[in-house]
Amino acid sequence: MDILLLNGPNLNMLGTREPAQYGTQTLEDIVARIGALATDAGLSIEHHQDNSEVGLIDKVHAASKNGTKYIIINPAAFTHTSIALRDAMLATGIAFTEVHLSNVYKREAFRQQSYFSDIAEGVISGFGAQGYEFALDAAITYIKEH
Ligand code: DQA
């Protein structure tokens, strides 16, 4: 697998979850679009959404064994809480982009703290579902250059 797309807790509720904050596209819509764009670029992509920390950590561990070249991750609320998921990203050393649908810097102070931003290649926040497309573009460039 070239790219692993990971989505954290409550993102399975996209479409109906706080649409003013997160938009009206469902996760299935987003994954279908990103999957099609990755295929057009000649890259394979796997998607996994998990509401639990352990499920996300296990996927990151698996990525280090199956040749994954890049991770696009929206850790959702775990962004602000999970040293364990941060450590998993560090343990694998796979380059990644942190994505948020909303602009976390316009929101509550606790959302402005991330356990991932300082170890990510880059962060995309506030562009809704389009943020995943920007992240995919960055992943394609990264893979071509490495
Ligand atoms: C989010 C922002 C987080 O603060 C929040 O907990 C989420 C979604 C976003 O995509 O904007 O669940 O990661």
PDB file of C-alpha atoms and ligand atoms in Angstrom:
ATOM      1  CA  MET A   1       0.000   0.000   0.000  1.00  0.00           C
ATOM      2  CA  ASP A   2       1.392   3.418  -0.954  1.00  0.00           C
ATOM      3  CA  ILE A   3      -0.785   5.648   1.232  1.00  0.00           C
ATOM      4  CA  LEU A   4      -2.691   5.017   4.440  1.00  0.00           C
ATOM      5  CA  LEU A   5      -5.600   7.390   5.113  1.00  0.00           C
ATOM      6  CA  LEU A   6      -6.524   7.324   8.797  1.00  0.00           C
ATOM      7  CA  ASN A   7      -9.503   9.002  10.431  1.00  0.00           C
ATOM      8  CA  GLY A   8     -10.069   9.164  14.161  1.00  0.00           C
ATOM      9  CA  PRO A   9     -13.096   9.151  16.460  1.00  0.00           C
ATOM     10  CA  ASN A  10     -16.490  10.513  15.437  1.00  0.00           C
ATOM     11  CA  LEU A  11     -15.428  11.123  11.842  1.00  0.00           C
ATOM     12  CA  ASN A  12     -17.694   8.238  10.841  1.00  0.00           C
ATOM     13  CA  MET A  13     -20.489  10.701  11.750  1.00  0.00           C
ATOM     14  CA  LEU A  14     -19.499  13.244   9.084  1.00  0.00           C
ATOM     15  CA  GLY A  15     -22.449  14.458   7.060  1.00  0.00           C
ATOM     16  CA  THR A  16     -24.688  14.834  10.079  1.00  0.00           C
ATOM     17  CA  ARG A  17     -22.121  15.727  12.748  1.00  0.00           C
ATOM     18  CA  GLU A  18     -22.050  19.517  13.398  1.00  0.00           C
ATOM     19  CA  PRO A  19     -22.312  20.357   9.672  1.00  0.00           C
ATOM     20  CA  ALA A  20     -21.542  24.048  10.302  1.00  0.00           C
ATOM     21  CA  GLN A  21     -18.168  22.924  11.645  1.00  0.00           C
ATOM     22  CA  TYR A  22     -17.395  19.869   9.516  1.00  0.00           C
ATOM     23  CA  GLY A  23     -19.465  20.225   6.327  1.00  0.00           C
ATOM     24  CA  THR A  24     -22.117  17.985   4.797  1.00  0.00           C
ATOM     25  CA  GLN A  25     -20.011  15.411   2.986  1.00  0.00           C
ATOM     26  CA  THR A  26     -19.983  11.965   4.517  1.00  0.00           C
ATOM     27  CA  LEU A  27     -16.741  10.119   5.220  1.00  0.00           C
ATOM     28  CA  GLU A  28     -17.723   7.696   2.445  1.00  0.00           C
ATOM     29  CA  ASP A  29     -17.943  10.662  -0.011  1.00  0.00           C
ATOM     30  CA  ILE A  30     -14.508  11.895   1.046  1.00  0.00           C
ATOM     31  CA  VAL A  31     -12.892   8.453   0.904  1.00  0.00           C
ATOM     32  CA  ALA A  32     -14.384   7.748  -2.542  1.00  0.00           C
ATOM     33  CA  ARG A  33     -13.020  11.038  -3.913  1.00  0.00           C
ATOM     34  CA  ILE A  34      -9.545  10.577  -2.412  1.00  0.00           C
ATOM     35  CA  GLY A  35      -9.474   6.948  -3.545  1.00  0.00           C
ATOM     36  CA  ALA A  36     -10.300   7.964  -7.126  1.00  0.00           C
ATOM     37  CA  LEU A  37      -7.674  10.726  -7.152  1.00  0.00           C
ATOM     38  CA  ALA A  38      -5.016   8.365  -5.760  1.00  0.00           C
ATOM     39  CA  THR A  39      -5.868   5.756  -8.394  1.00  0.00           C
ATOM     40  CA  ASP A  40      -5.591   8.432 -11.124  1.00  0.00           C
ATOM     41  CA  ALA A  41      -2.108   9.197  -9.782  1.00  0.00           C
ATOM     42  CA  GLY A  42      -1.214   5.502  -9.980  1.00  0.00           C
ATOM     43  CA  LEU A  43      -1.016   5.046  -6.218  1.00  0.00           C
ATOM     44  CA  SER A  44      -2.739   2.536  -3.961  1.00  0.00           C
ATOM     45  CA  ILE A  45      -4.512   3.783  -0.865  1.00  0.00           C
ATOM     46  CA  GLU A  46      -6.120   2.144   2.140  1.00  0.00           C
ATOM     47  CA  HIS A  47      -8.601   3.877   4.405  1.00  0.00           C
ATOM     48  CA  HIS A  48      -9.329   3.113   8.034  1.00  0.00           C
ATOM     49  CA  GLN A  49     -11.575   4.980  10.457  1.00  0.00           C
ATOM     50  CA  ASP A  50     -11.514   4.057  14.114  1.00  0.00           C
ATOM     51  CA  ASN A  51     -13.201   5.379  17.218  1.00  0.00           C
ATOM     52  CA  SER A  52     -10.579   3.784  19.424  1.00  0.00           C
ATOM     53  CA  GLU A  53      -6.967   4.698  20.007  1.00  0.00           C
ATOM     54  CA  VAL A  54      -5.873   1.072  19.888  1.00  0.00           C
ATOM     55  CA  GLY A  55      -7.390   0.528  16.432  1.00  0.00           C
ATOM     56  CA  LEU A  56      -5.512   3.533  15.040  1.00  0.00           C
ATOM     57  CA  ILE A  57      -2.241   2.535  16.717  1.00  0.00           C
ATOM     58  CA  ASP A  58      -2.519  -1.020  15.368  1.00  0.00           C
ATOM     59  CA  LYS A  59      -3.002   0.352  11.823  1.00  0.00           C
ATOM     60  CA  VAL A  60       0.060   2.580  12.164  1.00  0.00           C
ATOM     61  CA  HIS A  61       2.109  -0.404  13.364  1.00  0.00           C
ATOM     62  CA  ALA A  62       0.848  -2.493  10.436  1.00  0.00           C
ATOM     63  CA  ALA A  63       1.814   0.315   8.021  1.00  0.00           C
ATOM     64  CA  SER A  64       5.437   0.026   9.104  1.00  0.00           C
ATOM     65  CA  LYS A  65       5.414  -3.636   8.013  1.00  0.00           C
ATOM     66  CA  ASN A  66       3.511  -3.389   4.716  1.00  0.00           C
ATOM     67  CA  GLY A  67       5.589  -0.808   2.885  1.00  0.00           C
ATOM     68  CA  THR A  68       3.281   2.183   3.384  1.00  0.00           C
ATOM     69  CA  LYS A  69       5.071   5.254   2.051  1.00  0.00           C
ATOM     70  CA  TYR A  70       2.910   8.047   3.468  1.00  0.00           C
ATOM     71  CA  ILE A  71       0.128   8.527   6.008  1.00  0.00           C
ATOM     72  CA  ILE A  72      -2.643  11.118   5.853  1.00  0.00           C
ATOM     73  CA  ILE A  73      -4.208  11.313   9.281  1.00  0.00           C
ATOM     74  CA  ASN A  74      -7.029  13.249  10.878  1.00  0.00           C
ATOM     75  CA  PRO A  75      -6.569  12.128  14.484  1.00  0.00           C
ATOM     76  CA  ALA A  76      -9.770  14.046  15.433  1.00  0.00           C
ATOM     77  CA  ALA A  77     -10.009  14.487  19.213  1.00  0.00           C
ATOM     78  CA  PHE A  78      -6.922  12.290  19.713  1.00  0.00           C
ATOM     79  CA  THR A  79      -4.969  15.193  18.183  1.00  0.00           C
ATOM     80  CA  HIS A  80      -5.251  16.934  21.512  1.00  0.00           C
ATOM     81  CA  THR A  81      -4.863  13.975  23.860  1.00  0.00           C
ATOM     82  CA  SER A  82      -2.947  11.019  22.486  1.00  0.00           C
ATOM     83  CA  ILE A  83       0.715  10.658  23.339  1.00  0.00           C
ATOM     84  CA  ALA A  84       0.282   6.959  22.510  1.00  0.00           C
ATOM     85  CA  LEU A  85      -0.739   7.655  18.909  1.00  0.00           C
ATOM     86  CA  ARG A  86       2.035  10.245  18.590  1.00  0.00           C
ATOM     87  CA  ASP A  87       4.518   7.637  19.804  1.00  0.00           C
ATOM     88  CA  ALA A  88       3.198   5.150  17.220  1.00  0.00           C
ATOM     89  CA  MET A  89       3.830   7.695  14.448  1.00  0.00           C
ATOM     90  CA  LEU A  90       7.337   8.275  15.786  1.00  0.00           C
ATOM     91  CA  ALA A  91       7.966   4.535  16.107  1.00  0.00           C
ATOM     92  CA  THR A  92       7.203   3.880  12.440  1.00  0.00           C
ATOM     93  CA  GLY A  93       8.900   7.006  11.145  1.00  0.00           C
ATOM     94  CA  ILE A  94       6.525   7.146   8.149  1.00  0.00           C
ATOM     95  CA  ALA A  95       6.088  10.693   6.826  1.00  0.00           C
ATOM     96  CA  PHE A  96       2.609  12.068   7.380  1.00  0.00           C
ATOM     97  CA  THR A  97       0.276  15.027   7.006  1.00  0.00           C
ATOM     98  CA  GLU A  98      -2.104  16.053   9.792  1.00  0.00           C
ATOM     99  CA  VAL A  99      -5.509  17.093   8.455  1.00  0.00           C
ATOM    100  CA  HIS A 100      -8.416  18.857  10.147  1.00  0.00           C
ATOM    101  CA  LEU A 101     -11.652  19.767   8.449  1.00  0.00           C
ATOM    102  CA  SER A 102     -12.200  22.757  10.706  1.00  0.00           C
ATOM    103  CA  ASN A 103      -9.704  25.505  11.430  1.00  0.00           C
ATOM    104  CA  VAL A 104      -8.728  24.384  14.902  1.00  0.00           C
ATOM    105  CA  TYR A 105      -7.017  27.745  15.513  1.00  0.00           C
ATOM    106  CA  LYS A 106     -10.380  29.514  15.296  1.00  0.00           C
ATOM    107  CA  ARG A 107     -11.860  27.239  17.944  1.00  0.00           C
ATOM    108  CA  GLU A 108     -11.491  26.422  21.652  1.00  0.00           C
ATOM    109  CA  ALA A 109      -8.005  26.779  23.169  1.00  0.00           C
ATOM    110  CA  PHE A 110      -7.768  23.033  23.854  1.00  0.00           C
ATOM    111  CA  ARG A 111      -8.018  22.336  20.092  1.00  0.00           C
ATOM    112  CA  GLN A 112      -4.984  24.501  19.427  1.00  0.00           C
ATOM    113  CA  GLN A 113      -2.767  21.954  21.154  1.00  0.00           C
ATOM    114  CA  SER A 114      -1.631  19.096  18.892  1.00  0.00           C
ATOM    115  CA  TYR A 115       0.540  16.093  19.699  1.00  0.00           C
ATOM    116  CA  PHE A 116       1.240  15.680  15.958  1.00  0.00           C
ATOM    117  CA  SER A 117       1.998  19.049  14.350  1.00  0.00           C
ATOM    118  CA  ASP A 118       5.660  19.202  15.384  1.00  0.00           C
ATOM    119  CA  ILE A 119       6.415  15.765  13.930  1.00  0.00           C
ATOM    120  CA  ALA A 120       4.245  16.046  10.773  1.00  0.00           C
ATOM    121  CA  GLU A 121       5.523  16.993   7.314  1.00  0.00           C
ATOM    122  CA  GLY A 122       2.746  19.583   7.371  1.00  0.00           C
ATOM    123  CA  VAL A 123      -0.675  20.462   8.742  1.00  0.00           C
ATOM    124  CA  ILE A 124      -3.842  21.338   6.813  1.00  0.00           C
ATOM    125  CA  SER A 125      -6.667  22.831   8.853  1.00  0.00           C
ATOM    126  CA  GLY A 126      -9.835  24.673   7.937  1.00  0.00           C
ATOM    127  CA  PHE A 127     -10.486  23.723   4.304  1.00  0.00           C
ATOM    128  CA  GLY A 128     -13.138  21.103   4.971  1.00  0.00           C
ATOM    129  CA  ALA A 129     -13.111  17.970   2.833  1.00  0.00           C
ATOM    130  CA  GLN A 130     -10.829  19.716   0.332  1.00  0.00           C
ATOM    131  CA  GLY A 131      -8.089  19.506   2.943  1.00  0.00           C
ATOM    132  CA  TYR A 132      -7.813  15.773   2.258  1.00  0.00           C
ATOM    133  CA  GLU A 133      -7.232  16.564  -1.442  1.00  0.00           C
ATOM    134  CA  PHE A 134      -4.462  18.997  -0.532  1.00  0.00           C
ATOM    135  CA  ALA A 135      -2.948  16.322   1.698  1.00  0.00           C
ATOM    136  CA  LEU A 136      -3.138  13.773  -1.111  1.00  0.00           C
ATOM    137  CA  ASP A 137      -1.352  16.183  -3.472  1.00  0.00           C
ATOM    138  CA  ALA A 138       1.389  16.605  -0.892  1.00  0.00           C
ATOM    139  CA  ALA A 139       1.628  12.827  -0.440  1.00  0.00           C
ATOM    140  CA  ILE A 140       1.926  12.277  -4.215  1.00  0.00           C
ATOM    141  CA  THR A 141       4.736  14.826  -4.431  1.00  0.00           C
ATOM    142  CA  TYR A 142       6.495  13.320  -1.412  1.00  0.00           C
ATOM    143  CA  ILE A 143       6.310   9.788  -2.821  1.00  0.00           C
ATOM    144  CA  LYS A 144       7.625  10.927  -6.216  1.00  0.00           C
ATOM    145  CA  GLU A 145      10.540  12.714  -4.579  1.00  0.00           C
ATOM    146  CA  HIS A 146      11.565   9.931  -2.170  1.00  0.00           C
TER     147      HIS A 146
HETATM  148  C1  DQA B   1     -11.119  17.739  13.864  1.00  0.00           C
HETATM  149  C2  DQA B   1     -10.886  18.805  14.950  1.00  0.00           C
HETATM  150  C3  DQA B   1     -10.811  18.177  16.334  1.00  0.00           C
HETATM  151  O1  DQA B   1     -10.609  19.179  17.327  1.00  0.00           O
HETATM  152  C4  DQA B   1     -12.098  17.444  16.649  1.00  0.00           C
HETATM  153  O2  DQA B   1     -11.992  16.774  17.888  1.00  0.00           O
HETATM  154  C5  DQA B   1     -12.505  16.498  15.573  1.00  0.00           C
HETATM  155  C6  DQA B   1     -12.330  16.881  14.180  1.00  0.00           C
HETATM  156  C7  DQA B   1     -11.334  18.364  12.475  1.00  0.00           C
HETATM  157  O3  DQA B   1     -11.266  17.613  11.499  1.00  0.00           O
HETATM  158  O4  DQA B   1     -11.605  19.566  12.365  1.00  0.00           O
HETATM  159  O5  DQA B   1     -13.084  15.459  15.843  1.00  0.00           O
HETATM  160  O6  DQA B   1      -9.958  16.928  13.788  1.00  0.00           O
END
